[in-house]
XYZ file of C-alpha atoms in Angstrom:
616
model
C -19.648 -1.082 -39.071
C -21.366 1.865 -37.392
C -21.107 0.246 -33.948
C -17.414 -0.499 -34.524
C -16.760 3.113 -35.522
C -18.573 4.403 -32.393
C -16.650 2.005 -30.155
C -13.321 3.116 -31.630
C -14.296 6.757 -31.169
C -15.309 6.239 -27.532
C -12.053 4.424 -26.836
C -10.086 7.488 -27.948
C -11.745 9.705 -25.325
C -9.440 10.621 -22.426
C -12.125 10.285 -19.744
C -13.993 7.181 -18.702
C -17.532 6.914 -20.099
C -20.108 4.475 -18.739
C -23.698 4.226 -19.972
C -26.143 2.519 -17.582
C -29.666 1.573 -18.638
C -32.771 1.997 -16.487
C -32.290 -1.510 -15.068
C -28.842 -0.611 -13.730
C -27.001 -2.669 -16.349
C -23.923 -1.517 -18.282
C -24.491 -0.734 -21.967
C -21.271 1.185 -22.711
C -17.923 0.979 -20.901
C -15.104 2.574 -22.887
C -11.458 1.591 -22.675
C -10.479 4.544 -20.467
C -13.203 3.612 -17.955
C -11.860 0.052 -17.900
C -8.317 1.294 -17.289
C -9.387 3.667 -14.497
C -11.551 1.109 -12.701
C -9.129 -1.764 -13.172
C -11.188 -3.930 -15.520
C -8.084 -3.887 -17.718
C -4.662 -2.494 -16.946
C -1.327 -1.916 -18.585
C 1.163 -4.625 -17.663
C 4.555 -6.056 -18.528
C 4.927 -9.009 -16.141
C 2.568 -11.940 -16.768
C 1.555 -14.616 -14.279
C -1.087 -17.356 -14.434
C -4.002 -17.802 -12.046
C -3.365 -19.595 -8.788
C -3.389 -19.387 -4.998
C -0.897 -19.287 -2.167
C 0.844 -22.564 -1.441
C 3.113 -23.754 1.301
C 6.652 -22.488 0.791
C 5.738 -19.391 -1.271
C 7.794 -16.271 -0.530
C 5.409 -13.421 0.434
C 6.370 -9.734 0.558
C 3.807 -7.316 1.995
C 3.894 -3.507 2.231
C 1.005 -1.609 3.840
C 1.065 2.126 4.493
C -1.662 1.999 7.181
C -2.412 -1.423 8.598
C -6.123 -2.007 9.192
C -7.221 0.999 7.165
C -6.303 -0.519 3.813
C -8.680 -2.028 1.267
C -9.125 -5.413 2.985
C -8.713 -4.405 6.613
C -5.478 -6.368 7.095
C -4.754 -7.117 10.777
C -1.526 -7.960 12.637
C -2.932 -11.463 13.184
C -3.160 -12.001 9.404
C 0.650 -11.743 9.207
C 1.164 -14.821 11.384
C 0.735 -17.076 8.322
C 4.068 -15.759 6.975
C 5.880 -16.018 10.297
C 5.457 -12.424 11.523
C 4.134 -12.776 15.062
C 5.486 -9.710 16.851
C 3.095 -8.085 19.322
C 4.667 -4.709 18.561
C 2.807 -4.466 15.230
C -0.398 -2.468 15.714
C -3.379 -1.253 13.752
C -2.479 1.996 11.988
C 1.201 1.137 11.523
C 3.006 1.386 8.226
C 4.676 -1.992 7.787
C 6.886 -4.029 5.471
C 6.778 -7.778 6.152
C 8.619 -10.663 4.435
C 8.047 -14.332 5.152
C 7.226 -17.814 3.878
C 3.603 -18.914 3.652
C 2.432 -21.699 5.956
C 5.890 -22.582 7.267
C 5.855 -21.550 10.944
C 9.397 -22.861 11.467
C 10.663 -20.053 9.178
C 10.522 -16.759 11.043
C 9.498 -13.731 8.966
C 11.067 -10.290 9.197
C 9.412 -6.889 9.308
C 9.939 -3.166 9.748
C 7.265 -0.706 10.822
C 6.440 2.812 11.932
C 4.544 2.590 15.146
C 1.586 4.932 14.466
C 4.025 7.629 13.461
C 4.701 9.344 10.175
C 8.078 10.471 8.951
C 9.326 12.692 6.178
C 11.647 9.868 5.150
C 10.308 6.820 3.274
C 9.936 3.550 5.166
C 12.522 1.252 3.534
C 13.609 -2.330 4.042
C 16.585 -3.587 2.037
C 17.556 -7.171 2.759
C 18.282 -10.638 1.465
C 15.763 -13.322 2.370
C 16.189 -16.969 1.341
C 18.741 -15.931 -1.341
C 16.335 -13.321 -2.765
C 17.372 -9.658 -2.824
C 14.405 -7.580 -1.604
C 14.051 -3.766 -1.543
C 10.762 -2.264 -0.341
C 9.811 1.413 0.001
C 6.654 3.112 1.282
C 6.905 6.749 0.198
C 4.289 9.013 1.804
C 5.410 12.023 -0.248
C 4.900 10.457 -3.668
C 2.175 8.117 -2.344
C 3.696 5.014 -3.851
C 4.577 1.595 -2.513
C 7.398 -0.146 -4.401
C 8.490 -3.759 -3.982
C 11.644 -4.782 -5.864
C 12.579 -8.479 -5.879
C 15.771 -9.561 -7.654
C 15.710 -6.296 -9.702
C 12.065 -6.786 -10.828
C 10.055 -3.696 -9.792
C 6.384 -3.798 -8.754
C 4.932 -0.397 -7.846
C 1.481 0.652 -6.619
C 0.225 4.254 -6.262
C -2.319 4.982 -3.542
C -4.645 7.742 -2.384
C -5.349 7.076 1.289
C -4.395 3.603 2.530
C -3.500 0.475 0.615
C -1.805 -2.905 0.894
C 0.615 -4.189 -1.771
C 1.886 -7.778 -2.083
C 4.279 -9.752 -4.296
C 4.525 -13.564 -4.191
C 7.266 -15.827 -5.518
C 6.932 -19.592 -5.747
C 9.281 -21.864 -3.810
C 11.223 -22.210 -7.086
C 11.707 -18.440 -7.247
C 9.281 -17.705 -10.103
C 6.948 -14.691 -10.008
C 3.606 -16.023 -8.883
C 1.533 -12.918 -8.070
C 1.716 -9.152 -7.820
C -1.029 -6.638 -7.252
C -2.140 -4.064 -9.800
C -4.948 -1.588 -10.326
C -8.340 -3.253 -10.134
C -7.486 -5.925 -7.581
C -10.537 -5.071 -5.448
C -13.015 -6.211 -8.105
C -10.875 -9.312 -8.608
C -11.095 -10.065 -4.845
C -7.314 -9.922 -4.605
C -6.714 -7.894 -1.465
C -3.928 -9.160 0.768
C -6.438 -10.525 3.249
C -8.368 -12.297 0.457
C -5.279 -14.132 -0.784
C -3.798 -14.887 2.639
C -7.119 -16.506 3.559
C -6.798 -18.957 0.658
C -8.748 -17.305 -2.158
C -7.527 -17.734 -5.722
C -6.061 -14.895 -7.728
C -6.643 -14.199 -11.418
C -4.084 -14.192 -14.247
C -2.264 -11.133 -15.624
C -0.359 -10.272 -18.757
C -0.429 -12.794 -21.581
C -2.667 -15.004 -19.457
C -5.308 -12.346 -18.890
C -8.813 -12.668 -20.253
C -10.587 -9.312 -20.248
C -13.602 -8.999 -18.003
C -16.890 -8.995 -19.873
C -18.750 -6.075 -18.295
C -21.437 -5.510 -20.924
C -24.930 -6.143 -19.634
C -23.746 -6.666 -16.074
C -25.042 -4.622 -13.107
C -22.720 -1.756 -12.201
C -22.675 -3.011 -8.592
C -20.841 -6.145 -9.830
C -18.005 -4.027 -11.194
C -17.842 -1.228 -8.579
C -17.562 -1.751 -4.852
C -20.694 -0.449 -3.150
C -20.173 3.107 -1.942
C -21.806 6.542 -2.079
C -21.342 6.717 -5.871
C -23.271 3.497 -6.465
C -25.872 4.688 -3.970
C -26.441 7.904 -5.925
C -26.670 5.995 -9.197
C -29.282 3.671 -7.718
C -31.218 6.668 -6.376
C -31.246 8.300 -9.833
C -32.453 5.057 -11.419
C -35.251 5.044 -8.828
C -36.368 8.496 -9.993
C -34.593 10.713 -7.468
C -32.497 13.709 -8.514
C -28.960 13.012 -7.332
C -27.066 14.143 -10.440
C -23.736 15.890 -9.903
C -20.648 17.393 -11.567
C -17.008 16.732 -10.687
C -17.520 15.102 -7.300
C -14.825 13.030 -5.625
C -15.379 9.264 -5.243
C -13.146 6.249 -4.848
C -13.878 3.546 -7.433
C -12.319 0.241 -6.478
C -9.906 2.170 -4.233
C -8.890 4.556 -7.024
C -9.488 8.313 -6.457
C -11.660 9.798 -9.228
C -13.756 12.811 -10.123
C -17.142 11.792 -11.468
C -20.129 13.441 -13.164
C -23.535 11.821 -13.513
C -26.068 12.969 -16.136
C -29.434 11.635 -17.307
C -29.870 10.330 -20.855
C -33.194 11.618 -22.150
C -34.905 11.128 -25.520
C -38.395 12.335 -26.417
C -38.945 13.371 -22.788
C -38.253 9.798 -21.680
C -35.379 8.738 -19.464
C -33.261 6.047 -21.130
C -30.577 5.721 -18.486
C -27.514 7.463 -17.093
C -24.129 8.665 -18.356
C -21.276 8.408 -15.864
C -18.080 10.325 -16.652
C -14.933 9.319 -14.754
C -11.672 11.250 -14.504
C -8.678 9.607 -12.829
C -6.987 11.782 -10.169
C -4.725 9.092 -8.703
C -1.738 11.257 -9.619
C -2.925 14.771 -8.887
C 0.377 16.441 -9.759
C 0.398 14.875 -13.220
C -3.206 15.942 -13.697
C -2.390 19.525 -12.714
C 0.610 19.653 -15.058
C -1.477 18.309 -17.930
C -4.288 20.758 -17.182
C -1.823 23.664 -16.980
C -0.377 22.651 -20.337
C -3.868 22.496 -21.822
C -4.728 25.945 -20.479
C -1.537 27.390 -21.966
C -2.341 25.858 -25.346
C -5.892 27.210 -25.215
C -4.628 30.681 -24.344
C -2.216 30.630 -27.273
C -5.143 30.139 -29.638
C -6.754 33.411 -28.546
C -5.258 36.640 -29.849
C -6.547 38.660 -26.903
C -5.025 36.245 -24.426
C -1.765 36.259 -26.397
C -1.723 40.032 -26.169
C -2.463 39.825 -22.476
C 0.330 37.314 -21.890
C 2.741 39.675 -23.621
C 1.523 42.658 -21.617
C 1.643 40.788 -18.304
C 5.234 39.608 -18.769
C 4.307 35.955 -18.590
C 1.820 36.181 -15.709
C 0.145 32.740 -15.471
C -2.144 32.862 -12.423
C 0.247 30.842 -10.287
C -1.304 32.355 -7.183
C -4.873 31.339 -8.024
C -5.198 27.740 -6.922
C -7.811 25.711 -8.755
C -8.184 23.773 -11.990
C -11.916 23.095 -11.970
C -14.055 24.316 -14.853
C -15.448 27.038 -12.580
C -12.002 28.419 -11.737
C -10.815 28.200 -15.326
C -13.783 30.399 -16.179
C -12.787 32.858 -13.435
C -9.202 33.014 -14.733
C -10.470 33.664 -18.245
C -12.699 36.519 -17.004
C -9.781 37.991 -15.034
C -7.753 38.026 -18.245
C -10.573 39.771 -20.090
C -11.140 42.267 -17.273
C -7.490 43.290 -17.366
C -7.881 44.292 -21.028
C -10.601 46.829 -20.250
C -10.992 49.871 -18.020
C -14.566 48.966 -17.020
C -15.471 48.832 -13.349
C -15.231 45.233 -12.154
C -17.700 43.775 -9.638
C -16.525 40.673 -7.812
C -19.300 38.706 -6.111
C -19.168 35.589 -3.975
C -19.393 34.323 -0.432
C -17.002 35.415 2.302
C -13.678 33.644 2.149
C -13.670 32.920 -1.596
C -10.676 35.180 -2.245
C -12.224 38.291 -3.815
C -9.518 40.643 -2.550
C -6.798 38.346 -3.894
C -8.454 38.237 -7.310
C -8.735 42.038 -7.296
C -4.943 42.188 -6.880
C -4.506 39.713 -9.749
C -6.563 41.958 -12.044
C -4.503 44.963 -10.950
C -1.211 43.170 -11.629
C -2.381 42.128 -15.090
C -3.669 45.634 -15.862
C -0.402 47.259 -14.714
C 2.273 44.600 -15.358
C 5.137 47.064 -14.774
C 4.202 47.089 -11.087
C 4.583 50.857 -10.704
C 0.937 51.788 -10.090
C -0.767 51.897 -6.676
C -3.302 49.329 -5.469
C -5.401 50.755 -2.627
C -7.558 48.303 -0.685
C -10.529 49.845 1.136
C -12.634 47.680 3.443
C -15.960 49.490 3.590
C -16.998 47.617 6.749
C -13.991 48.976 8.668
C -14.755 52.696 8.180
C -17.089 54.461 10.654
C -20.085 56.018 8.898
C -19.144 59.595 9.827
C -15.626 59.186 8.397
C -16.514 57.681 5.027
C -16.394 60.909 3.036
C -13.095 62.164 4.491
C -11.479 58.728 4.113
C -12.525 58.316 0.479
C -12.026 61.899 -0.730
C -9.716 63.429 1.868
C -10.117 66.904 3.352
C -8.717 70.382 2.877
C -6.633 72.393 5.334
C -8.759 73.444 8.303
C -11.825 71.552 7.103
C -12.932 70.718 10.659
C -11.740 70.809 14.237
C -8.907 68.332 14.749
C -8.060 68.105 11.059
C -4.408 68.002 10.082
C -3.089 71.415 9.194
C -1.946 70.446 5.739
C -5.111 68.531 4.958
C -5.201 64.866 3.971
C -5.333 62.805 0.825
C -8.211 60.350 0.509
C -8.161 56.870 -0.941
C -9.109 58.157 -4.409
C -6.045 60.413 -4.561
C -3.789 57.678 -3.195
C -4.961 55.367 -5.978
C -4.387 57.921 -8.754
C -3.460 56.204 -12.043
C -3.840 52.833 -10.335
C -6.599 50.698 -8.785
C -9.019 51.449 -5.967
C -10.507 48.260 -4.535
C -13.768 48.848 -2.653
C -14.257 45.651 -0.667
C -17.734 44.940 0.752
C -19.234 47.801 -1.238
C -22.684 46.593 -0.191
C -21.987 48.143 3.232
C -21.550 51.632 1.785
C -24.048 54.091 3.367
C -26.710 55.448 0.990
C -25.459 59.030 1.240
C -21.994 57.894 0.219
C -23.426 55.854 -2.640
C -24.660 59.084 -4.214
C -21.225 60.691 -3.986
C -19.465 57.607 -5.277
C -21.823 57.503 -8.249
C -20.981 61.144 -9.003
C -17.233 60.383 -8.967
C -17.646 57.387 -11.269
C -19.666 59.467 -13.729
C -17.703 62.729 -13.678
C -14.200 61.496 -12.796
C -13.894 64.287 -10.244
C -14.785 65.006 -6.607
C -14.551 67.652 -3.890
C -12.547 67.142 -0.737
C -14.303 67.718 2.568
C -14.125 71.474 3.088
C -12.721 71.981 -0.404
C -14.072 74.241 -3.157
C -11.819 73.164 -6.013
C -12.769 69.941 -7.877
C -10.118 67.230 -7.936
C -9.851 65.267 -11.160
C -9.121 61.569 -10.765
C -8.003 58.713 -13.003
C -8.634 55.511 -11.072
C -9.573 51.960 -12.015
C -12.402 50.779 -9.721
C -12.805 47.171 -8.602
C -15.638 46.497 -6.164
C -16.545 43.348 -4.250
C -19.429 42.141 -2.114
C -20.829 38.982 -0.576
C -24.339 40.429 -0.672
C -27.026 39.958 -3.301
C -26.988 43.516 -4.659
C -30.043 42.866 -6.834
C -32.007 42.052 -3.676
C -30.465 45.097 -1.973
C -31.634 47.279 -4.861
C -35.111 45.777 -4.601
C -35.310 46.690 -0.883
C -33.882 50.195 -1.530
C -30.713 49.482 0.457
C -28.493 49.962 -2.580
C -28.951 52.486 -5.366
C -29.977 50.976 -8.671
C -28.019 53.501 -10.732
C -24.842 52.806 -8.746
C -25.342 49.056 -9.140
C -25.430 49.331 -12.937
C -22.431 51.665 -12.873
C -20.196 49.272 -10.880
C -21.473 46.153 -12.640
C -19.592 46.913 -15.846
C -17.660 43.642 -15.746
C -19.129 41.106 -13.275
C -17.094 38.120 -12.058
C -18.705 35.615 -9.695
C -16.308 33.607 -7.529
C -17.716 30.110 -6.855
C -17.867 28.789 -3.282
C -15.523 25.950 -2.415
C -18.351 23.425 -2.033
C -19.129 23.893 -5.748
C -15.549 23.252 -6.859
C -14.464 20.440 -4.572
C -12.182 19.082 -7.272
C -9.878 21.993 -6.366
C -9.494 20.776 -2.778
C -6.476 18.589 -3.591
C -4.414 21.412 -5.061
C -5.583 23.887 -2.379
C -4.689 21.524 0.459
C -1.300 20.768 -1.127
C -0.532 24.472 -1.526
C -1.637 25.413 1.999
C 0.264 22.474 3.532
C 3.465 23.429 1.700
C 3.154 27.094 2.705
C 2.457 26.325 6.364
C 5.229 23.713 6.546
C 7.657 26.383 5.361
C 6.170 28.966 7.723
C 6.297 26.687 10.771
C 9.869 25.814 9.871
C 9.983 22.359 11.468
C 9.794 20.056 8.480
C 7.105 18.903 6.109
C 3.802 17.711 7.585
C 1.601 15.077 5.965
C -2.092 14.270 6.329
C -3.316 10.869 7.396
C -5.854 9.216 5.103
C -8.663 9.859 7.600
C -7.690 13.527 7.992
C -7.716 14.007 4.214
C -11.131 12.338 3.932
C -12.481 14.655 6.633
C -11.287 17.681 4.676
C -12.680 16.346 1.380
C -16.151 15.529 2.705
C -16.783 18.854 4.473
C -18.806 21.563 2.704
C -16.629 24.535 3.794
C -19.214 27.262 4.506
C -16.276 29.590 5.216
C -14.649 28.666 1.889
C -10.886 28.917 1.304
C -10.378 31.136 4.349
C -11.932 28.482 6.587
C -9.839 25.754 4.915
C -6.657 27.725 5.631
C -7.662 28.309 9.263
C -8.577 24.652 9.848
C -5.276 23.388 8.405
C -3.263 25.954 10.363
C -5.046 24.896 13.568
C -4.280 21.258 12.700
C -0.583 22.182 12.432
C -0.755 23.582 15.955
C -2.739 20.627 17.311
C -0.657 17.818 15.792
C 2.229 16.055 17.499
C 5.032 15.138 15.152
C 4.885 15.103 11.384
C 1.502 13.408 10.906
C -1.767 15.352 11.028
C -4.468 12.961 12.167
C -8.246 13.013 11.874
C -8.629 14.248 15.457
C -6.449 17.282 14.619
C -8.971 18.446 11.995
C -11.409 20.505 14.056
C -14.528 21.405 12.094
C -16.473 23.256 14.773
C -19.910 24.309 13.456
C -20.112 28.028 12.780
C -23.129 29.543 14.482
C -23.628 31.872 11.544
C -23.825 28.973 9.084
C -25.244 26.108 11.162
C -28.407 25.977 13.212
C -27.621 24.663 16.699
C -30.793 22.575 16.672
C -29.807 21.090 13.303
C -26.370 20.123 14.615
C -27.945 18.559 17.699
C -30.410 16.533 15.605
C -27.686 15.318 13.222
C -25.418 14.274 16.084
C -28.300 12.446 17.749
C -29.108 10.672 14.479
C -25.476 9.619 14.057
C -25.291 8.281 17.610
C -28.560 6.368 17.177
C -27.338 4.671 13.961
C -24.055 3.689 15.652
C -25.998 2.371 18.641
C -28.167 0.154 16.401
C -25.107 -1.070 14.486
C -23.401 -2.092 17.702
C -26.569 -3.773 19.023
C -26.892 -5.856 15.827
C -23.183 -6.763 15.610
C -22.952 -4.504 12.543
C -25.659 -6.349 10.589
C -26.285 -3.534 8.080
C -29.379 -5.115 6.534
C -31.008 -5.574 9.936
C -30.245 -1.972 10.928
C -31.829 -0.646 7.694
C -34.963 -2.645 8.494
C -35.097 -1.416 12.108
C -34.599 2.210 11.059
C -36.949 1.796 8.067
C -34.378 3.352 5.731
C -33.800 2.531 2.079
C -30.324 1.387 1.077
C -29.643 4.732 -0.640
C -30.741 6.829 2.337
C -28.842 4.652 4.804
C -25.543 4.852 2.914
C -25.968 8.592 2.342
C -26.182 9.030 6.125
C -23.224 6.707 6.676
C -21.140 8.825 4.325
C -22.361 12.156 5.754
C -21.717 11.133 9.368
C -18.507 9.225 8.529
C -19.732 6.065 10.254
C -17.453 3.012 10.168
C -19.463 -0.059 9.155
C -16.786 -2.464 10.366
C -16.944 -3.703 13.946
C -14.230 -2.114 16.057
């Protein structure tokens, strides 16, 4: 009874939960995990098990031939009568034909290594059957409609979709989520392998007690799990992996009791439809905010401000948004910390807008690195008439006066000279200052927001930053996480940047190829969001046509973040692995033996260096 109650409870959880024992075997696999990974799936059209037979009508749609799950080739299409030499690897293609009847010529339509803003569609009648097929790169769906019956497949990068009708016209096969673990890729079935039943015919997979590697295709995720089971520390939070060709965010945690490791807990969150996920997360955030009186007050004060400009739905960015809301309710000095490029100046403006929702108060942005040392005092506090040779006759207002009753943002405050730190501290304490050459104190009412990419605690320790000033500006600290620690936000960031640049360039929407997207997802972004924006903008300039390809994504190592020797060693290691793969005809096991690498280490390097394990 207790076990049944626990199972029912786990099946109500919205994320996939998998418990793996120390032997790598599955002990818990809740319903949501089964749905995400394709062990079970929602269906409405049943079909029994079977295999392709002579005379079967076959309809194939592939958004990137050769890059899909099974590595479908143009030669594979000959078995349905599609023999054109104009079909190439990388094409998006729709093909219709009859299996194993060479006298019946198939038909096809393709994009020849070119993307388009319009869907690839083929509407036709073939052997009395009405067929409508669409590959939509915008919505990332492939839809095959036969005689008004619709079969749709979402995809992340590249995928092949197939529907089969018997010679009598009955539905014989269609693909659905989880086909990779069923060995039902297009290439599998075209080569004569059997397919499993669906719908009323389906018997649920029994996963309990089986090794995880029997359920998941081997990839970096399985490699990390095996490493953790072997005693290595490869635990992670919200990292992107494909499980059986489905895009997911995963977290891996140890299960420990009485200081003894009992196994691992794998959490899986489906991100196959990122827009739906974002809408659901936004709705959840709104509901959470409504439950807090302070946030309700803030929402009222800010005239409905909802952080639309802050892109990111990770736990880390939700925390930042919450702190921004709290900061706007106080008059304390805010200190924004984080690496360069994380968006500190943008967040400072968000706090200002929430603090002064009417929009009638000044926001003055001061970059402390851009002011010469000898001009700091006059720039911050201004100067009186005739204060020094060359001064304007009427004197000049400083940044503090310009920000009166509003916000003064001191960016890169860690660069402030020590002598100016003393004067700034005095202003923060007394709310007044003297202009250069002035004898009358100027009272000031200014909200201070400061930002730095330096470790101010370390700067205090080395006497480069005053301790008393540090505590004065650190009234409300907000740390902005680097992009590499919130990679789950990459999807929404890339989507936002792409949309903005497409509008800015004014020549139609651009789309990313699967390989280009993977390159962006697997990079650590030492320059954070600023670097991401620059790389995508450069890709817009480099690309020909509407498709941004992998070669357009230029991730040149930054000398400030990468050691030249390190880059050289990594490139040499990559080349050596590729050389050994080619020499062994891509015998992975033999290469691991030659290089004396464990399976985990080898596949970690393959993922890091983006090495293709299939012979070219």
